[in-house]
Coordinates of C-alpha atoms (C1' of nucleotides) in Angstrom, one line a residue:
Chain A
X1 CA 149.8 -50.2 115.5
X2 CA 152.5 -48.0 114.7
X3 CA 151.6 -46.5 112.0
X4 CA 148.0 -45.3 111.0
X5 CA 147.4 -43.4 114.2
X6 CA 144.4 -42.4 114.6
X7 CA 143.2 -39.3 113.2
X8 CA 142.7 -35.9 115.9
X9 CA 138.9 -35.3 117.5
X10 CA 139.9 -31.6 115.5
X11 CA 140.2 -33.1 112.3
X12 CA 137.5 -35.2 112.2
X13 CA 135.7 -36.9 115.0
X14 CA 133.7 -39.5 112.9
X15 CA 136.8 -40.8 111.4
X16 CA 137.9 -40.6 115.2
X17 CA 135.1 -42.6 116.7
X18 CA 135.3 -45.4 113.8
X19 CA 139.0 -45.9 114.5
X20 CA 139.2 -45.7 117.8
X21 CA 136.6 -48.4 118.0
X22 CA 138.6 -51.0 115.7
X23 CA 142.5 -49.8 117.3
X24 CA 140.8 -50.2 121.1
X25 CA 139.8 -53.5 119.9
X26 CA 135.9 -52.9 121.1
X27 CA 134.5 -54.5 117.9
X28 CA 134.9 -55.1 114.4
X29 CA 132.6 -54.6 111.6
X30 CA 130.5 -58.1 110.5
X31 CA 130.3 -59.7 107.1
X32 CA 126.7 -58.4 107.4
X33 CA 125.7 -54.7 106.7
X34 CA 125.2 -52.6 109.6
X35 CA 125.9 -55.4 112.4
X36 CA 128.7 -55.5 114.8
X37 CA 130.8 -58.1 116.6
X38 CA 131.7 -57.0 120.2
X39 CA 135.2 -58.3 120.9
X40 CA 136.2 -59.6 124.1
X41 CA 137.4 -56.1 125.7
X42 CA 134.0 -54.1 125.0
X43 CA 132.2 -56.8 125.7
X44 CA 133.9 -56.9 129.5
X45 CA 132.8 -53.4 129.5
X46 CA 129.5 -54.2 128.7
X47 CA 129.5 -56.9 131.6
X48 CA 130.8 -54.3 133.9
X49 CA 127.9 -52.0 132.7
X50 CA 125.2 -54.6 133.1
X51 CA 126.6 -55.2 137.0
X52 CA 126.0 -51.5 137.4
X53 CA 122.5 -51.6 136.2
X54 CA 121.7 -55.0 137.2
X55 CA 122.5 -54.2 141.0
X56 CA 120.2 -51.0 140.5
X57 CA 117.2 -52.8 139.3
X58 CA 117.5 -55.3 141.9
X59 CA 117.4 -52.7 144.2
X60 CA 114.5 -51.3 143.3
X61 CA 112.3 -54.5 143.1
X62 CA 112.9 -55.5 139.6
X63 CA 113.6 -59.6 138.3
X64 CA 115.1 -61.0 135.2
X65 CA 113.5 -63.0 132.7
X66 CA 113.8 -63.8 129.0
X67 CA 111.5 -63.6 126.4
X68 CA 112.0 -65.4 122.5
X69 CA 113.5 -63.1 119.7
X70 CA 110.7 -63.9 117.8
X71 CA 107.2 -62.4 117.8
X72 CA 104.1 -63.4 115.5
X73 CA 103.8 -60.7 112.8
X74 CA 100.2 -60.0 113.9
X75 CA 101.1 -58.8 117.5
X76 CA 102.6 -55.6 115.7
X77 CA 99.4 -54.5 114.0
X78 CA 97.3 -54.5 117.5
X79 CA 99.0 -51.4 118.6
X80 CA 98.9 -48.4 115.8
X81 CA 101.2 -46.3 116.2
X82 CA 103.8 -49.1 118.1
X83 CA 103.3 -50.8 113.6
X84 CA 103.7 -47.4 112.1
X85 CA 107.0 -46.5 114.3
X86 CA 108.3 -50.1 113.3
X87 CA 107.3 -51.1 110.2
X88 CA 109.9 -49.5 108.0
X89 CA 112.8 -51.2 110.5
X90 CA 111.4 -54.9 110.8
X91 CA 113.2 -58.2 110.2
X92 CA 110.8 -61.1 109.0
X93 CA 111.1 -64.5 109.2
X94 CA 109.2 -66.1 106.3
X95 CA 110.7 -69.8 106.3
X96 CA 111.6 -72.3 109.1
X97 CA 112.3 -76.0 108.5
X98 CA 112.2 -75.5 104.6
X99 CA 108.5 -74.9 104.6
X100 CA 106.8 -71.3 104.1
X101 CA 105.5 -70.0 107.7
X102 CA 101.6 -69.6 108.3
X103 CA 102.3 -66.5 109.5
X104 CA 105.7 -64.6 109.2
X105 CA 107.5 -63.9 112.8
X106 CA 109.3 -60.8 113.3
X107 CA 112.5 -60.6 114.5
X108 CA 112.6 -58.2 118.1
X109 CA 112.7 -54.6 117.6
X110 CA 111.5 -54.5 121.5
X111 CA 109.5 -56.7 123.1
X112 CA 106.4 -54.8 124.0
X113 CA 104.3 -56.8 122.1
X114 CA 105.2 -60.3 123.3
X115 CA 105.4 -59.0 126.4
X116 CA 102.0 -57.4 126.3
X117 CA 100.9 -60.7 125.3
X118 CA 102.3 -62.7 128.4
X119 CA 101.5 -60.0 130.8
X120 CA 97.5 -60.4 129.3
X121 CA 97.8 -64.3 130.8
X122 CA 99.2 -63.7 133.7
X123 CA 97.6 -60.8 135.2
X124 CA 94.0 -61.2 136.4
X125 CA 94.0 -59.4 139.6
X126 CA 95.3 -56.3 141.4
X127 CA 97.0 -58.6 143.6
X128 CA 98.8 -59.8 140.7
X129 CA 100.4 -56.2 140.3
X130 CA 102.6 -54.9 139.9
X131 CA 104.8 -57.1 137.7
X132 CA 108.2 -55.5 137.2
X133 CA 110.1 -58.1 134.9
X134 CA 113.7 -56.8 132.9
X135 CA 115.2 -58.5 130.5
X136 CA 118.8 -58.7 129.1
X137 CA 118.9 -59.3 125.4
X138 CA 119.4 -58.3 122.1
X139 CA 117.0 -56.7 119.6
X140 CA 116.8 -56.0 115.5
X141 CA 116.3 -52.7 113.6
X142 CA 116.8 -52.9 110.1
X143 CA 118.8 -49.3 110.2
X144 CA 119.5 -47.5 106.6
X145 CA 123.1 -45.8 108.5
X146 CA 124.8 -47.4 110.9
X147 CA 127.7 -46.7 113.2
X148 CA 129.6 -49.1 115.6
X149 CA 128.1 -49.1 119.2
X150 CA 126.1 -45.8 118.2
X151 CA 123.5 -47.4 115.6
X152 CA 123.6 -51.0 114.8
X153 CA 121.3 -53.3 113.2
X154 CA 121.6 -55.7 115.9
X155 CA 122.3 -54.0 119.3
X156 CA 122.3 -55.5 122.8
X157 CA 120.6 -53.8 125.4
X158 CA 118.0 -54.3 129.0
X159 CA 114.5 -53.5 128.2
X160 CA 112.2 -53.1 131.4
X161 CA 108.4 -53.8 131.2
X162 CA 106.2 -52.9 134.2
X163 CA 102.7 -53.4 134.7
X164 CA 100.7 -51.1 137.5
X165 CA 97.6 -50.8 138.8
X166 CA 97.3 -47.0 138.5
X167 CA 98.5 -44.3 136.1
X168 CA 100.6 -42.8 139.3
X169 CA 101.9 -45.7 140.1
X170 CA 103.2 -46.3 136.4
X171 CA 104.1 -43.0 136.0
X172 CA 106.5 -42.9 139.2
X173 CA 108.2 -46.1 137.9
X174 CA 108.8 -44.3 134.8
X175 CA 110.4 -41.7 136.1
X176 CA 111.8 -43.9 139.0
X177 CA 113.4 -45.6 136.1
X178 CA 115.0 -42.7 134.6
X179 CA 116.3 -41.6 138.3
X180 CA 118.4 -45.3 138.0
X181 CA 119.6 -44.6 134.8
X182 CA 120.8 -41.0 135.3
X183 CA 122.6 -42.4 138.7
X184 CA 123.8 -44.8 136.5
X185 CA 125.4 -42.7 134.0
X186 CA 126.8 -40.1 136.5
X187 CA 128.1 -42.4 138.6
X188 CA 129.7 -45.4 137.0
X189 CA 129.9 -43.7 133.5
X190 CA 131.0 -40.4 134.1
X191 CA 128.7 -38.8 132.0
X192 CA 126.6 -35.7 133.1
X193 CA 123.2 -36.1 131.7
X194 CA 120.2 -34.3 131.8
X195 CA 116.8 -35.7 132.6
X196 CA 113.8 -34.5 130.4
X197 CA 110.6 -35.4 128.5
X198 CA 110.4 -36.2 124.9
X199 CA 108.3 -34.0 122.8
X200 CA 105.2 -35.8 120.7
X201 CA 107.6 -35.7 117.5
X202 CA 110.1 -37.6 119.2
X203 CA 108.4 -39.7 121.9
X204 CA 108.5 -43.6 121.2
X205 CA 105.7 -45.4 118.9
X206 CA 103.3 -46.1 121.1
X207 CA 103.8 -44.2 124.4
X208 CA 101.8 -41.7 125.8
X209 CA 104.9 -40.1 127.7
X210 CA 108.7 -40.8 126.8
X211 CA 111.5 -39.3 129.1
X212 CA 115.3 -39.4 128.1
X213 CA 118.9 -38.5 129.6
X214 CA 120.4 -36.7 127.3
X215 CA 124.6 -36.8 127.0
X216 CA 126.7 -34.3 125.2
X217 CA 129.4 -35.6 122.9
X218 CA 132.8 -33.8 122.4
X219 CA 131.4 -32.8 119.1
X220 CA 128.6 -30.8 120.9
X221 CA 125.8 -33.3 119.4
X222 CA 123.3 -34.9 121.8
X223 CA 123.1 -38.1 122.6
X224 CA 120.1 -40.2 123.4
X225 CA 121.6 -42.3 126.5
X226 CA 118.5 -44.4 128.2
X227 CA 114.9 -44.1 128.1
X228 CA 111.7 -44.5 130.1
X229 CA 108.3 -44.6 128.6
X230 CA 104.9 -44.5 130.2
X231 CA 102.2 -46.1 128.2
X232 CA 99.1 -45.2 130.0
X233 CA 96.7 -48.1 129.2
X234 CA 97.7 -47.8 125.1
X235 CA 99.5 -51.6 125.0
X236 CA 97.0 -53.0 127.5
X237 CA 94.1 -52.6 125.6
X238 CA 95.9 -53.6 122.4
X239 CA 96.7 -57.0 124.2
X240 CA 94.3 -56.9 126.9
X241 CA 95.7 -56.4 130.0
X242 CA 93.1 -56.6 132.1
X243 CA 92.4 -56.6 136.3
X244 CA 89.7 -57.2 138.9
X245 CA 90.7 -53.9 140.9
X246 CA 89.7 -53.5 144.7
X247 CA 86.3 -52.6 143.7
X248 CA 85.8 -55.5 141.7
X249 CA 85.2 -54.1 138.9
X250 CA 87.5 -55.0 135.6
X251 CA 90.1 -52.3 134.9
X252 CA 93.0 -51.8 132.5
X253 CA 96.6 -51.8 133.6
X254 CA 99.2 -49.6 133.0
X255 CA 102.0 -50.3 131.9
X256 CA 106.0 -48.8 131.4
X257 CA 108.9 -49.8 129.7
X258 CA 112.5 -48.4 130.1
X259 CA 115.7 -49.8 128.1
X260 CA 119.2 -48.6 127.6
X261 CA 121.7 -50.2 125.4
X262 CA 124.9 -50.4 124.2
X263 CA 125.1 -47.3 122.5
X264 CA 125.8 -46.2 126.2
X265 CA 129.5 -47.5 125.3
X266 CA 129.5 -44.9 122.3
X267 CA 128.5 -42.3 124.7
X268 CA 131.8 -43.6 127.1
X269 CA 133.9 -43.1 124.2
X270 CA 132.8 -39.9 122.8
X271 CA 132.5 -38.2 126.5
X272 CA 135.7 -39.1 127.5
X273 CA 138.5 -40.1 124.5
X274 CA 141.2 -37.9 123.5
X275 CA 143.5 -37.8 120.7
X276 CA 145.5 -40.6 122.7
X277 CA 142.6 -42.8 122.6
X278 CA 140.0 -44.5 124.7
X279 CA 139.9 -43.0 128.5
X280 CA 137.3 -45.3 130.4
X281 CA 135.8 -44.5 133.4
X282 CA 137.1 -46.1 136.4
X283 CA 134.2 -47.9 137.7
X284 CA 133.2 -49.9 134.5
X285 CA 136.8 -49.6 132.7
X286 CA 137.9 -53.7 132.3
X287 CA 141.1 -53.1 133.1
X288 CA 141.9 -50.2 136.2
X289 CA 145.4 -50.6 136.2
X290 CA 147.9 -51.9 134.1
X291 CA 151.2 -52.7 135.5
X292 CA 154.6 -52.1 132.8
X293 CA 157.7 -53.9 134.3
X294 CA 161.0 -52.6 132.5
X295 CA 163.9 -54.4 132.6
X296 CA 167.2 -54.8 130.1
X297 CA 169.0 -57.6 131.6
X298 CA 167.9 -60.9 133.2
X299 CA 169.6 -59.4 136.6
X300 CA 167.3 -56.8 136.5
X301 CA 164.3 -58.8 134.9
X302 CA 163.8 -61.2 137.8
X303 CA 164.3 -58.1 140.7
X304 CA 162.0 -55.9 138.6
X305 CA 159.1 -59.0 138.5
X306 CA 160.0 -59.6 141.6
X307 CA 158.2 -56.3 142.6
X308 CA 155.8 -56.1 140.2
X309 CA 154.2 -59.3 140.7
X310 CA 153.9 -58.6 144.6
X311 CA 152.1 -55.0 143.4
X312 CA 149.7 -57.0 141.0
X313 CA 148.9 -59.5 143.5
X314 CA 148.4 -56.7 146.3
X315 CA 146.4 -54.5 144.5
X316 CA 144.3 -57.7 142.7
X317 CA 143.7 -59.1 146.2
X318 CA 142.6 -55.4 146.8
X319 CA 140.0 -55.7 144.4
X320 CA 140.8 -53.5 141.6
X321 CA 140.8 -54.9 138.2
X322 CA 144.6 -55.3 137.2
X323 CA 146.7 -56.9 134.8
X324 CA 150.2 -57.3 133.8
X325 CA 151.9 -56.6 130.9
X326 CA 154.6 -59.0 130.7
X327 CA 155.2 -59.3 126.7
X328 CA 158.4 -59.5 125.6
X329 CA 159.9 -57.8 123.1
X330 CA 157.9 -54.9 123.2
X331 CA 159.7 -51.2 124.6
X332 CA 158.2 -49.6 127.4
X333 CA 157.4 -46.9 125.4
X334 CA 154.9 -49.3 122.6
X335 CA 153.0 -50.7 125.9
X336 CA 152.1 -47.2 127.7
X337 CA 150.7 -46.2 124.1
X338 CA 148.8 -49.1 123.7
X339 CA 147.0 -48.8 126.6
X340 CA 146.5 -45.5 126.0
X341 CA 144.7 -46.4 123.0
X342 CA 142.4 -48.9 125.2
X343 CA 141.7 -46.2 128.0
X344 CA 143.4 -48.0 131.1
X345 CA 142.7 -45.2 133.7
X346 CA 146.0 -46.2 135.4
X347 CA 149.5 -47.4 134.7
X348 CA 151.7 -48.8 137.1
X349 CA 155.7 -48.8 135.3
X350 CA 158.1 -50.4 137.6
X351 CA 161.8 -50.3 136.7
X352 CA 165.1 -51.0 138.1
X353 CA 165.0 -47.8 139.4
X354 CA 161.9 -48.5 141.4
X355 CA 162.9 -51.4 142.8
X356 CA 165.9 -49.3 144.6
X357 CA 164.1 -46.4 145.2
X358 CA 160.7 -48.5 147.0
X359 CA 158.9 -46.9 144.6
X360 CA 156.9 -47.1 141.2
X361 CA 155.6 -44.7 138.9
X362 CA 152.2 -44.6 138.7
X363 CA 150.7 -42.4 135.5
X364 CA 146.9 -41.2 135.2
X365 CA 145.0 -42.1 131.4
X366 CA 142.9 -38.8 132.1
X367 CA 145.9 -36.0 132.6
X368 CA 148.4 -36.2 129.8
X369 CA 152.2 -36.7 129.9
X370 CA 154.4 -36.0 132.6
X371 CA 151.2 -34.0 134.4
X372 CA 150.0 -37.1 134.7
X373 CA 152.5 -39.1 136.1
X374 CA 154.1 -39.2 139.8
X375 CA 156.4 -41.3 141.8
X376 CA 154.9 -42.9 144.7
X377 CA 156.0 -45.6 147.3
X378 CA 155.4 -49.2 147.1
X379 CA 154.0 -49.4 150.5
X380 CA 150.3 -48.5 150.7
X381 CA 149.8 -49.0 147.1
X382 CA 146.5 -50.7 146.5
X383 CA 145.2 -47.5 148.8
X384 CA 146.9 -44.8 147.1
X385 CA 145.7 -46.5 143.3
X386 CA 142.0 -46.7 145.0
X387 CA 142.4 -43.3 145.9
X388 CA 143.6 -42.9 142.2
X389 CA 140.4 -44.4 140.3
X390 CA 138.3 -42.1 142.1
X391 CA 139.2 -39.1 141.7
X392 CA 140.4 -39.8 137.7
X393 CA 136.7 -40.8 137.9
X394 CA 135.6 -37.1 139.6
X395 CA 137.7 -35.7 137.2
X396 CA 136.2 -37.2 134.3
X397 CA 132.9 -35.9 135.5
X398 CA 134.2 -32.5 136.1
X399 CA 135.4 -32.1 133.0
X400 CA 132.8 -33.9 131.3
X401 CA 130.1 -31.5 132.8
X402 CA 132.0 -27.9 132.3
X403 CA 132.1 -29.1 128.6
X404 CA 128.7 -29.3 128.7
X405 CA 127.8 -26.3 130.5
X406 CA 129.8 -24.2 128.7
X407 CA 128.0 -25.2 125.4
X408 CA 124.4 -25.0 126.1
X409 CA 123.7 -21.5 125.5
X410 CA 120.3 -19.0 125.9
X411 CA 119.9 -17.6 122.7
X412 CA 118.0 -14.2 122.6
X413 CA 116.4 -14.6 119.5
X414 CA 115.5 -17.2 116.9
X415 CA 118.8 -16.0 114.9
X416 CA 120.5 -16.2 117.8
X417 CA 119.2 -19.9 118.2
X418 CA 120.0 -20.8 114.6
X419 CA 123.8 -20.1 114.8
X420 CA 124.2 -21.7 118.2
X421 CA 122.7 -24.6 117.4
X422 CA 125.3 -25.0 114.8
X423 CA 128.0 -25.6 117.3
X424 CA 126.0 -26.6 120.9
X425 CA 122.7 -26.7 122.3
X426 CA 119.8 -24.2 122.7
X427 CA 118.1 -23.9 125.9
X428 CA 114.9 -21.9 124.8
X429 CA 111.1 -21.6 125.8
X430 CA 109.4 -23.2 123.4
X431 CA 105.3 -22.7 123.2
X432 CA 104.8 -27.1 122.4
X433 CA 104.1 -26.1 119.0
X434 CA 104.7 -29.0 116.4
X435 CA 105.4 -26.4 113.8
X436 CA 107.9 -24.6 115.6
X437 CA 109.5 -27.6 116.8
X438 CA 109.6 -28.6 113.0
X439 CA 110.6 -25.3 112.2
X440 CA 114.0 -25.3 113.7
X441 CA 114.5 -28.7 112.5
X442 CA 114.2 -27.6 109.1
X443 CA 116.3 -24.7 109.4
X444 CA 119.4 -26.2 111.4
X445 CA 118.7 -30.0 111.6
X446 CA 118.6 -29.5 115.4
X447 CA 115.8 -31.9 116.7
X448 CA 114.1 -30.7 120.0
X449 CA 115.9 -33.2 123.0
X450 CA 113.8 -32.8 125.9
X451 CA 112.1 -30.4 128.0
X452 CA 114.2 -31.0 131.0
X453 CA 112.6 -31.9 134.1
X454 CA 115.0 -30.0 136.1
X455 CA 116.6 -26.1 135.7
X456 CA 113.5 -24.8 134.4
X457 CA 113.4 -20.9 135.3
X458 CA 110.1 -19.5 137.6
X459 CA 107.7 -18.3 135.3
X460 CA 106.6 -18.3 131.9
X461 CA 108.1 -16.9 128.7
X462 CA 108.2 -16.4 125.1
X463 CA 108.5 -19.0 122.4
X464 CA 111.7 -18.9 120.5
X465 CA 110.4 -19.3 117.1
X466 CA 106.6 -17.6 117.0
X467 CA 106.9 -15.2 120.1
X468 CA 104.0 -16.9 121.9
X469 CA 103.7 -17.7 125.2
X470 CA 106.1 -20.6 126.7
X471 CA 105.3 -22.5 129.6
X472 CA 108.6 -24.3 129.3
X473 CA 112.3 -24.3 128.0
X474 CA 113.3 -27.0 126.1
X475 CA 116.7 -28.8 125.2
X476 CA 117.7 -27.7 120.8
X477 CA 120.9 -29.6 119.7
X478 CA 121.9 -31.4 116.5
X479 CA 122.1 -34.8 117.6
X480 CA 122.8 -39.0 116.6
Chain B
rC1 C1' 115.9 -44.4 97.2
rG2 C1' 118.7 -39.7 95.2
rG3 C1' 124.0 -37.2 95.0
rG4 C1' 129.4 -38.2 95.4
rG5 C1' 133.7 -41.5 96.1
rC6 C1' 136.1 -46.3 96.3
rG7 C1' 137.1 -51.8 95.4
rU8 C1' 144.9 -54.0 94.0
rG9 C1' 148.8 -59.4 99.9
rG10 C1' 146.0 -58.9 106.9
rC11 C1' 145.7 -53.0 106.9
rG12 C1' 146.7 -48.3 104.2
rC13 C1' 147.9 -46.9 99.4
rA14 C1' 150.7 -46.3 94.2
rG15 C1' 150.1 -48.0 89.3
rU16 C1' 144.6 -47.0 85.5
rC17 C1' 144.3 -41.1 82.0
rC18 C1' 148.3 -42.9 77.5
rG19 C1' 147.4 -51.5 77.6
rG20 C1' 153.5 -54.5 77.1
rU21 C1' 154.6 -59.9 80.1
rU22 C1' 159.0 -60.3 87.2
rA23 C1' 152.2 -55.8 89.9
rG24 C1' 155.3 -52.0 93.5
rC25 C1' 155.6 -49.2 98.4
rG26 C1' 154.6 -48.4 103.8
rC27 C1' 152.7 -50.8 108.1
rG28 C1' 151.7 -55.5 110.1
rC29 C1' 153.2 -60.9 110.2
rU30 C1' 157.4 -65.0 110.6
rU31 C1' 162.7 -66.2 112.0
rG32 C1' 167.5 -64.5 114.0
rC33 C1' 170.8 -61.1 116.5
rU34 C1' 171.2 -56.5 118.9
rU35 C1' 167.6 -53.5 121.9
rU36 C1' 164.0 -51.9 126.1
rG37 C1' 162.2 -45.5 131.7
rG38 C1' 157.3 -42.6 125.8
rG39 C1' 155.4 -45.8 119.5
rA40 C1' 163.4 -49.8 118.7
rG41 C1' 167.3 -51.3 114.7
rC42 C1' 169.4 -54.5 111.1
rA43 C1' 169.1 -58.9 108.2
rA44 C1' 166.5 -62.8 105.9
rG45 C1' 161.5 -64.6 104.7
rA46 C1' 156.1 -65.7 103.9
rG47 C1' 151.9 -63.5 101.7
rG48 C1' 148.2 -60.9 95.8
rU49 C1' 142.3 -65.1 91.2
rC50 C1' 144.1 -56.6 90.8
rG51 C1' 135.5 -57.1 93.6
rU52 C1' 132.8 -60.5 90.0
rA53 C1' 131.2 -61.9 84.9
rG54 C1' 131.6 -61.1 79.9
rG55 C1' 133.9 -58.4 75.7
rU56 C1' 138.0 -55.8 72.7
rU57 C1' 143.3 -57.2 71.8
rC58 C1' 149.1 -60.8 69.9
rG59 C1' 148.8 -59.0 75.0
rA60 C1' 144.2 -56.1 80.2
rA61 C1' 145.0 -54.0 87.1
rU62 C1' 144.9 -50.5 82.9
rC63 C1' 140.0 -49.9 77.4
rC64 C1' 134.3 -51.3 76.8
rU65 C1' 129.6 -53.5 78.9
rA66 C1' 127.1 -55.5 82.8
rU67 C1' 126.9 -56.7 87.8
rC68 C1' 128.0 -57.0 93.2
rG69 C1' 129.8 -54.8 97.5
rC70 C1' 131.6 -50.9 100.7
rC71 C1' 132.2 -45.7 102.5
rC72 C1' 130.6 -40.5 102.7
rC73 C1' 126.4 -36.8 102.1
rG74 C1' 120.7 -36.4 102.2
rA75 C1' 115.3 -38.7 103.5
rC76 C1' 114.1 -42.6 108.8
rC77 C1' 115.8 -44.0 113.8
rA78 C1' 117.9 -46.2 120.6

RNA sequence: CGGGGCGUGGCGCAGUCCGGUUAGCGCGCUUGCUUUGGGAGCAAGAGGUCGUAGGUUCGAAUCCUAUCGCCCCGACCA
């Protein structure tokens, strides 16, 4: 741990990310290609994720269920464009029990199908509607490059499927959706996103509408954070989903589906970490505080624990998440770096001094050094470390969103667009032509991210690539 | 699937061009003593089929052939 630190965001922020992943200890590489074990710490952050999202799809009328991981081969080939999107990513099974299958089964991409399927037996009437069913699992996508939390070939995530009895009511569950997740992402993650609608090149196989929050990492690329798709009737009619309405008379239904995955944890890390390491956003972080008793002798040992186990039980019966580094033969010094590393928003040292004084020293992961560090008394404590948590949390935020801001420019021309693109985003009317769409991609590998749903100007304008008239501006960044 | 790089103790590397017998170094690990308010010091230890298979040779980590795997850059994607 000593040695091999971790390379600066500067120097190289891939070789960043990919350390900082294996030194936090979030998860390790597997002995198969492109899948990831999630250790025990990002895993807890995962758990504290799903609590977030869990809550807020309770909220809004939504239950749990689990579907199996694997789906007949045939399902895929009753929607077209859901088979051509997949195809080149699918996982067969082709045995079972020694014997060659009938027909192969697929291993998950997503669930639409299977879904589809069970929704098609189970929904006869309009009284039967809607059916808003989540499910927490894991899904396959045989991925060519991979990354650690960012693009796996395994990946765990929630995938929503909803099934309406109008194409407004559909439609406001979609965005609805996309509401919980960008509440979701502000408030428990830190992370400023921006709301927006997926153009036909990038929309997901099969929808007739995808929306998106979009997050941007320290390296100015974009980030695909959660995502809400309205299908229209497309999957009911592939696997009949079909209603007697209040008319009587038989009607599709429509149907949504919203998911958002662990990649979420690459978006923590990349938002937030420093050259120091992980910094984790209060609300989901595993550990909130981490309490460092220093001691030399056993004099001083038993009146410095003496302390610092009443803090840990104060502030644990308080609520926040808090652990105690009692290790031996590590230095003070070794423990506040490793923490560091894992992103602990607080750290409570308490010395011999401290235990004098009434006090304890109480340094914030988000400011650096001494900055970040400040003396307070031991009365009061789980209030003032409460207090703490959320405003490292506004802070995050803050700084999280002036980054942002401050690199999403409004090129005046397309050669404007090209060089900004390079290092940021372009915010540009853009006519909803697939060539020019394509056009910037091929010219700066920046991908159209959205047309937001929120900041557009009054008015038309002129498209940033052919001059014609725009109705809307939308989001140009190089992105994962 | 194209282009580039790499496989040597747990991790990171040197040694390979120009073969020579005990394969080194740093970190980590184990034990002991001293340490401990920003990555401790000393001492003694444990740990390696040099990716794999074949070949050349008195002798191969080193040369030849084949093969497997990984990483990076491109084409596809949450």
């Amino acid at each position: 741990m000593a040695e091999d630190k971790l390379p600066t965001r500067a120097e190289d922020f891939s070789e960043w990310y990919n350390k900082l992943v294996l030194k936090a200890d979030m998860a390790d590489y597997s002995p198969v290609r492109g899948c990831m074990v999630v250790k025990p710490y990002g895993w807890t952050l995962w758990e504290n994720m799903q609590a977030g999202l869990d809550r807020r799809f309770k909220e809004t009328g939504h239950v749990n269920a689990a579907f199996p991981t694997l789906i007949p081969m045939s399902f895929f080939e009753k929607e077209k464009e859901h088979v051509e999107g997949f195809a080149p990513e699918l996982a067969v099974v082709t045995h079972g029990g020694g014997e060659e299958l009938e027909e192969p089964l697929v291993v998950r991409p997503t669930s639409e199908t299977i879904i589809g399927y069970m929704y098609s037996k189970w929904i006869k009437s309009w009284r039967d509607l809607p059916v808003l069913i989540n499910q927490w699992g894991s899904v396959l996508r045989w991925e060519l490059r991979t990354k650690l939390f960012l693009r796996t070939a395994e990946f765990y995530w929630q995938e929503g499927h909803t099934a309406h009895a109008s194409a407004e009511e559909a439609q406001e569950e979609t965005y609805r959706m996309l509401d919980v997740y960008t509440d979701f992402a502000i408030n428990d993650c830190a992370i400023p996103v921006i709301k927006g609608v997926k153009t036909e090149t990038e929309k997901f196989a099969g929808a007739v509408m995808s929306t998106t929050i979009e997050a941007m990492m320290q390296d100015k690329k974009a980030l695909q954070s959660g995502t809400s798709h309205y299908f229209g009737q497309n999957f009911a009619k592939a696997f009949d989903i079909q209603f007697l309405n209040r008319e009587n008379t038989l009607e599709y239904a429509y149907t949504t589906s919203w998911g958002l995955s662990t990649r979420m944890i690459g978006a923590i890390i990349m938002t937030h970490g420093d050259d120091q390491g992980l910094i984790l956003p209060p609300k989901v972080a595993p550990i909130q505080a981490i309490v460092v008793p220093i001691y030399k002798t056993d004099e001083e040992k038993s009146k410095v624990m003496e302390v610092a186990d009443k803090v840990f039980s104060e502030l644990k019966a308080a609520g926040i998440r808090i652990k105690m580094d009692d290790r031996e033969g590590l230095t003070p010094g070794f423990k506040y770096n490793d923490w560091e590393m894992r992103g602990v928003p607080v750290r409570i040292e308490i010395g011999p001094k401290d235990v004098e004084k009434g006090s304890v020293a109480l340094a914030r992961r988000d400011v650096a050094g001494r900055e970040g560090k400040s003396f307070v008394s031991q009365t009061a404590l789980a209030s003032t470390v409460s207090g703490l948590l959320s405003e490292i949390h506004d802070s995050l935020l803050k700084r999280a969103t002036e980054f942002r801001d401050a690199n999403i420019h409004d090129p005046k021309s397309y050669n404007d667009l090209k060089k900004v693109v390079a290092d940021g985003w372009a915010f540009s009317y853009w006519c909803g032509n697939k060539a020019c769409e394509a056009k910037i991609k091929e010219d700066t590998k920046a991908t159209a991210r959205c047309i937001p749903l929120e900041g557009q100007p009054e008015g038309k304008g002129k498209c940033i690539v052919c001059g014609n008239e725009a109705e809307k501006k939308a989001l140009f960044g190089r992105a994962y």
